[in-house]
mmCIF file of C-alpha atoms in Angstrom:
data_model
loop_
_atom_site.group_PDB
_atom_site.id
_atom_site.type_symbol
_atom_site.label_atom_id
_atom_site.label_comp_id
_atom_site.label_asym_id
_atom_site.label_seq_id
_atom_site.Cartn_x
_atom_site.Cartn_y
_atom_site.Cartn_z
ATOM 1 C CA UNK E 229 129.008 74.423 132.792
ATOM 2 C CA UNK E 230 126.720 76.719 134.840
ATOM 3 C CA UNK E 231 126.199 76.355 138.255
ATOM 4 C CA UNK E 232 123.522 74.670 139.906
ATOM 5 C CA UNK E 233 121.889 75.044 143.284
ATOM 6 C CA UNK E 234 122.896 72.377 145.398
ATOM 7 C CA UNK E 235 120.744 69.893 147.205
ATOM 8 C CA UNK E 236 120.251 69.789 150.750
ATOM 9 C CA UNK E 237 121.636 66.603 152.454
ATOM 10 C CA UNK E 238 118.579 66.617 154.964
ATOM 11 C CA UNK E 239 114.892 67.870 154.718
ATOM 12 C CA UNK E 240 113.944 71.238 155.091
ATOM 13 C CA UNK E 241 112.194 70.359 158.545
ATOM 14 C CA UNK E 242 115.272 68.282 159.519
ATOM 15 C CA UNK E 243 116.600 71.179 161.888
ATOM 16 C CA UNK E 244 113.496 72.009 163.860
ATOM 17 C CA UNK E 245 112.893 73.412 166.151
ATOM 18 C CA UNK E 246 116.282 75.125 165.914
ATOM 19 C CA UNK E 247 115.864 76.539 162.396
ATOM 20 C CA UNK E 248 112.446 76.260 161.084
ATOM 21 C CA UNK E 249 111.280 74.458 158.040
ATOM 22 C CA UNK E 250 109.402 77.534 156.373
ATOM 23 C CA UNK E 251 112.733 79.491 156.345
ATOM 24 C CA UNK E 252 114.668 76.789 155.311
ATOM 25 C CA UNK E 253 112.699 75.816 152.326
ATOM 26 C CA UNK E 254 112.755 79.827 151.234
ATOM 27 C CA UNK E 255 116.017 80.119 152.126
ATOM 28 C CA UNK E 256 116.973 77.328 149.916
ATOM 29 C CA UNK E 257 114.849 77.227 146.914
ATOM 30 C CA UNK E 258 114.034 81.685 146.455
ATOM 31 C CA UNK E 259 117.526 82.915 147.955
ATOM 32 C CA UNK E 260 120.410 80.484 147.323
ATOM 33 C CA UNK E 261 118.526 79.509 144.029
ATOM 34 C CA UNK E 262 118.590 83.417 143.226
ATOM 35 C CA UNK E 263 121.948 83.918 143.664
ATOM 36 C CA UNK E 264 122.885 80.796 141.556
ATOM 37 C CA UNK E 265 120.713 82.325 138.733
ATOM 38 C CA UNK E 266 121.951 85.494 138.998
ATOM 39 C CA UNK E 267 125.849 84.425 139.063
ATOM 40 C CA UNK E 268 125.111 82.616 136.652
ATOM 41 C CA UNK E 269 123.643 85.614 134.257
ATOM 42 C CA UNK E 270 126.987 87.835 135.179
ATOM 43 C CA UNK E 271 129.668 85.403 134.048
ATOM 44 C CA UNK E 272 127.986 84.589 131.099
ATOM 45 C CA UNK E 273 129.649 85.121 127.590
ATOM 46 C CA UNK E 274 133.117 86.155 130.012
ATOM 47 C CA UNK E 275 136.229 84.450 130.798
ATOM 48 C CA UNK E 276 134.460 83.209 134.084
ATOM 49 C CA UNK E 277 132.719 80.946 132.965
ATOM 50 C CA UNK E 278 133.804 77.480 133.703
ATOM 51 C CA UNK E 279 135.954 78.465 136.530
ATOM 52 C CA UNK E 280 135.143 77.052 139.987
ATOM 53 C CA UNK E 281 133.153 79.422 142.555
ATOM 54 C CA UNK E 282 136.472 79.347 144.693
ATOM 55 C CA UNK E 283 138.634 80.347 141.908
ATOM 56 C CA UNK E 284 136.448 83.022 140.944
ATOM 57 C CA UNK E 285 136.211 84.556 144.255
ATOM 58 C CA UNK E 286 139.736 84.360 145.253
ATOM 59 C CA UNK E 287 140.962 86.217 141.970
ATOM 60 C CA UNK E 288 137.467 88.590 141.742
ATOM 61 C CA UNK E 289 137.737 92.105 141.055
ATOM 62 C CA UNK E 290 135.855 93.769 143.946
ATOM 63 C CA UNK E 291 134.345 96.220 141.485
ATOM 64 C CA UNK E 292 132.410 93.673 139.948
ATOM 65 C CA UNK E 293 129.054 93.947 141.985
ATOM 66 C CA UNK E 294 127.203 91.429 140.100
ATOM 67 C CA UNK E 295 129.487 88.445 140.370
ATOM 68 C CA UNK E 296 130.698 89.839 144.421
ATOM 69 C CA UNK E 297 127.285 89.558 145.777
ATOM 70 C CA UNK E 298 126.447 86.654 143.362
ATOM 71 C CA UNK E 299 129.113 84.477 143.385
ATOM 72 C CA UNK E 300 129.291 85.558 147.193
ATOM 73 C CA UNK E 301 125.961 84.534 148.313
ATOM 74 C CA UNK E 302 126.344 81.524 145.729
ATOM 75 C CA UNK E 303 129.738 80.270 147.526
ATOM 76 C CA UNK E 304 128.394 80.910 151.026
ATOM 77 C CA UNK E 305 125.241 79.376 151.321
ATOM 78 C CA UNK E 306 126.856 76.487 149.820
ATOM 79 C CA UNK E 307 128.780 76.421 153.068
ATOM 80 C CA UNK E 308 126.484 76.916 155.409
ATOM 81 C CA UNK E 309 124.277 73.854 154.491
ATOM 82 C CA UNK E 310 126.821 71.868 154.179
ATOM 83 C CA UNK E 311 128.062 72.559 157.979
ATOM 84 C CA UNK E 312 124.762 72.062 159.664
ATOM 85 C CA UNK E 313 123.256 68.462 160.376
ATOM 86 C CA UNK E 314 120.056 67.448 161.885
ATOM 87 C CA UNK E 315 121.420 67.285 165.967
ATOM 88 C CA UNK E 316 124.655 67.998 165.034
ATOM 89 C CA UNK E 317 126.919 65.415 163.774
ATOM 90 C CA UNK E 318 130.216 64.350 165.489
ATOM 91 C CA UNK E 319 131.661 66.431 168.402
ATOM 92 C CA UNK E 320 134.448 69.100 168.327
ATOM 93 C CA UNK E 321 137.805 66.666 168.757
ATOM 94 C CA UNK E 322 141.447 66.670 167.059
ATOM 95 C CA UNK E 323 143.575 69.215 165.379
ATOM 96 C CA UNK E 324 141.137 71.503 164.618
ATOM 97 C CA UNK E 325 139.299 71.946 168.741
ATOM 98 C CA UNK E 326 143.864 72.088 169.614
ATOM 99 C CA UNK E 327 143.589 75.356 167.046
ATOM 100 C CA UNK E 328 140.802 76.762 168.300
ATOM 101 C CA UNK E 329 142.037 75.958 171.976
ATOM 102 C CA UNK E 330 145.645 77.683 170.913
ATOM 103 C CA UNK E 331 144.090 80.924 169.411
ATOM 104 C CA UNK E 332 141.404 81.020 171.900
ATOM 105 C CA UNK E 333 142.165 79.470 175.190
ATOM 106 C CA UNK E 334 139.150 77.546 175.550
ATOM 107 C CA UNK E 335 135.952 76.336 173.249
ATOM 108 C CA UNK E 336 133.603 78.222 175.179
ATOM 109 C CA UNK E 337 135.807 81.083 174.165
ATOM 110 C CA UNK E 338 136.132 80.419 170.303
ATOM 111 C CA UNK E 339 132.260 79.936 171.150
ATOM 112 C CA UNK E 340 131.717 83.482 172.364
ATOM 113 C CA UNK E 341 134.264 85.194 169.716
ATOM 114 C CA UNK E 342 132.422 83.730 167.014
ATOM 115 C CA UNK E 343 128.665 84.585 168.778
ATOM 116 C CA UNK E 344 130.283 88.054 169.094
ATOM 117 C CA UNK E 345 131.230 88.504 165.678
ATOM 118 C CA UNK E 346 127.837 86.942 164.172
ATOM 119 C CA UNK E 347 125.778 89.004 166.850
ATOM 120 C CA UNK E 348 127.575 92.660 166.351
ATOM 121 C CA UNK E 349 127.673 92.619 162.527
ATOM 122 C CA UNK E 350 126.122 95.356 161.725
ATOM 123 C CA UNK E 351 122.913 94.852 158.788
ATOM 124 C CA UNK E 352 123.027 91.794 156.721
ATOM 125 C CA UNK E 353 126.308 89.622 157.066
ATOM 126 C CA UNK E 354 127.831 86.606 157.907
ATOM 127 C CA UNK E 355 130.102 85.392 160.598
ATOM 128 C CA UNK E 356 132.972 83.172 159.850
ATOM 129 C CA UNK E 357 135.633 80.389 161.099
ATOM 130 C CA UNK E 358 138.606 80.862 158.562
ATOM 131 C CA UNK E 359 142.108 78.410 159.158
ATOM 132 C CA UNK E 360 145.064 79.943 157.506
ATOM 133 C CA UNK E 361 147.910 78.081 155.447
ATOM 134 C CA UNK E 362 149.858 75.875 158.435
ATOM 135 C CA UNK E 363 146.147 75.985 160.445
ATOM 136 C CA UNK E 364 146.023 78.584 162.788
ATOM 137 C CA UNK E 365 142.308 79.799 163.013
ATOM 138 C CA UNK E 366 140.385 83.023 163.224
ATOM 139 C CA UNK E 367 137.021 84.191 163.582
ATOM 140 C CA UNK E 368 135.947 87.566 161.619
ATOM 141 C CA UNK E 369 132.877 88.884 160.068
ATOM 142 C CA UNK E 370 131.873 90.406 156.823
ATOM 143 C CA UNK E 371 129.037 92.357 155.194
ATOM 144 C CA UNK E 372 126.434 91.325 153.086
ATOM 145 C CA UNK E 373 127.589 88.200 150.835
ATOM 146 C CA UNK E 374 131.421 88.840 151.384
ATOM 147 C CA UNK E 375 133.445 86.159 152.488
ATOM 148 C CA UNK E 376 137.328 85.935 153.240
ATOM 149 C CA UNK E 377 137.945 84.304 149.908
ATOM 150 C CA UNK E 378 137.650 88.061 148.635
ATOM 151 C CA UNK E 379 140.411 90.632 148.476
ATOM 152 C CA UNK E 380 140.854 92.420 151.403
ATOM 153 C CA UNK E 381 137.382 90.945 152.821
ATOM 154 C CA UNK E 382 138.039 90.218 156.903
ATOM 155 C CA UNK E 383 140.541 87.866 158.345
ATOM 156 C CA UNK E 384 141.401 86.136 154.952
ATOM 157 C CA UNK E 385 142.062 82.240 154.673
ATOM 158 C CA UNK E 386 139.575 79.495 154.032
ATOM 159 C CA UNK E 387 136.334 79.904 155.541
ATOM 160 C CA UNK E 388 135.376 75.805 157.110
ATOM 161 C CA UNK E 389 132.249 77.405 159.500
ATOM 162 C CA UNK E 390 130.208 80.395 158.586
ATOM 163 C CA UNK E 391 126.375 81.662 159.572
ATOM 164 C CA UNK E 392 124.064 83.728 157.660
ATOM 165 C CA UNK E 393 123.295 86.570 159.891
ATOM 166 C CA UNK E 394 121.416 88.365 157.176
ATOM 167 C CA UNK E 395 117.560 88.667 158.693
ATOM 168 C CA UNK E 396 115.980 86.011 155.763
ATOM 169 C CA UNK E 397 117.895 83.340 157.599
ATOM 170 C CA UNK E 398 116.078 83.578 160.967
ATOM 171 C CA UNK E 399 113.354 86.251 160.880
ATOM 172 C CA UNK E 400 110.199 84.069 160.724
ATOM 173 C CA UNK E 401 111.242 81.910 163.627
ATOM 174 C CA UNK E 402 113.276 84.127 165.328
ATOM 175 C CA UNK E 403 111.696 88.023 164.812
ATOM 176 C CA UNK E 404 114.652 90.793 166.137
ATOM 177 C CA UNK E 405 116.077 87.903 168.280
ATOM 178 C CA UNK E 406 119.530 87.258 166.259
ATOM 179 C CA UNK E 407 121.199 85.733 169.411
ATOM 180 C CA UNK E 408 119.084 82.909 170.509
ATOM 181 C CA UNK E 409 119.448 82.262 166.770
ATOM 182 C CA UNK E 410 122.866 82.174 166.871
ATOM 183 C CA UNK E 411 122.994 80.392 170.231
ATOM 184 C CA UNK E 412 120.618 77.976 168.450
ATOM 185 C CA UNK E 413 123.385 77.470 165.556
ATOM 186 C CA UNK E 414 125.613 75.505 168.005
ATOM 187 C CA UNK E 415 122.959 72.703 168.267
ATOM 188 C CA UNK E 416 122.901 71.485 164.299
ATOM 189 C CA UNK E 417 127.007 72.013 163.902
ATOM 190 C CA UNK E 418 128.062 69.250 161.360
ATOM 191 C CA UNK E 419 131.252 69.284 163.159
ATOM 192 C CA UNK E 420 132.766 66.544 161.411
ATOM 193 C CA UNK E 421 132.508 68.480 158.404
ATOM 194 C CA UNK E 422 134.005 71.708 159.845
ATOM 195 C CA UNK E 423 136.984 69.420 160.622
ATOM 196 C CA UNK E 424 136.886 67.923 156.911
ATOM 197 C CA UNK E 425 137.461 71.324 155.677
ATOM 198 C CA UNK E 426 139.645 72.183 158.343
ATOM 199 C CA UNK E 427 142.210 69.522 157.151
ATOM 200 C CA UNK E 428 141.816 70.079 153.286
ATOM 201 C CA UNK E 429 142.614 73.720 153.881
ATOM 202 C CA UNK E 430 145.591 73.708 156.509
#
């Protein structure tokens, strides 16, 4: 079965005014659907196909530039709708704000590691929360459509929060200003699915 792009669980103007509707809607329908029809194209006719996104990543052979940036931008942006909601949704609260508390001190500090990562990646990227086997957390970065599902690619483990740094996600509202962007990320959190994935990956 190919892959399809996934629907949005909320409109494209849903997350005004702090991501716009214009950039959602491209985002969603001319990006994500791109890299779903490209992926799509480079597993064709190989042994691939049929495997889920997760599966292929985690096993991929980094040399493979077609289904790495592909099935990259594919698997991310699959995230990263899925962890926004209009307003937020739910606040930080059990096992997974006493994680971030124990490898950060505080959630203002997770808060500024992760603004740090998303606002110093260098080019196109994304910034990540990743919780490793037995649930200790991390916050990394990586370039382009990377993620830590990849070999080798930043802190490793499962990434449960992650935010497109790369310039299409923010440009038209936003211009050169990537941090009130990412300061603007904290305010549509679906926190209550962070903590979903949080517990299906510990």
């Amino acid at each position: 079965m190919a892959f399809e792009l996934p629907k949005l669980g909320y409109a494209y103007d849903a997350l005004e005014p702090h991501i716009d509707a214009r950039t959602m809607e491209i985002h969603h329908t001319k990006h994500h659907q791109g890299y779903t029809n490209n992926l799509n194209a480079a597993i064709e006719g190989t042994d691939l196909k049929g495997k889920t996104i997760e599966n292929i990543l985690i096993n991929l052979d980094m040399s493979n530039a077609a289904v790495r940036n592909n099935g990259g931008g594919f698997y991310n942006h699959s995230l990263f709708w899925n962890v926004m909601k209009p307003d937020g949704k739910g606040s930080l609260t059990g096992e997974l704000k006493d994680a971030i508390i124990t490898a950060y001190g505080s959630v203002d500090a997770f808060k500024d590691a992760f603004s740090k990562a998303a606002a110093t990646r260098f080019g196109s990227g994304w910034a990540w929360l990743c919780v490793h086997k037995g649930g200790k957390v991390e916050v990394c970065s990586s370039p382009n459509q990377d993620n830590p599902l990849m070999p080798g690619v930043g802190c490793g483990g499962t990434p449960i929060l992650g935010i497109d740094v790369w310039e299409h996600a923010y440009y038209l509202n936003y211009q050169n200003r990537r941090p009130d962007y990412i300061t603007a990320f904290f305010n549509v959190i679906n926190w209550n699915e962070v903590e979903r994935r949080y517990a299906e990956a510990k």
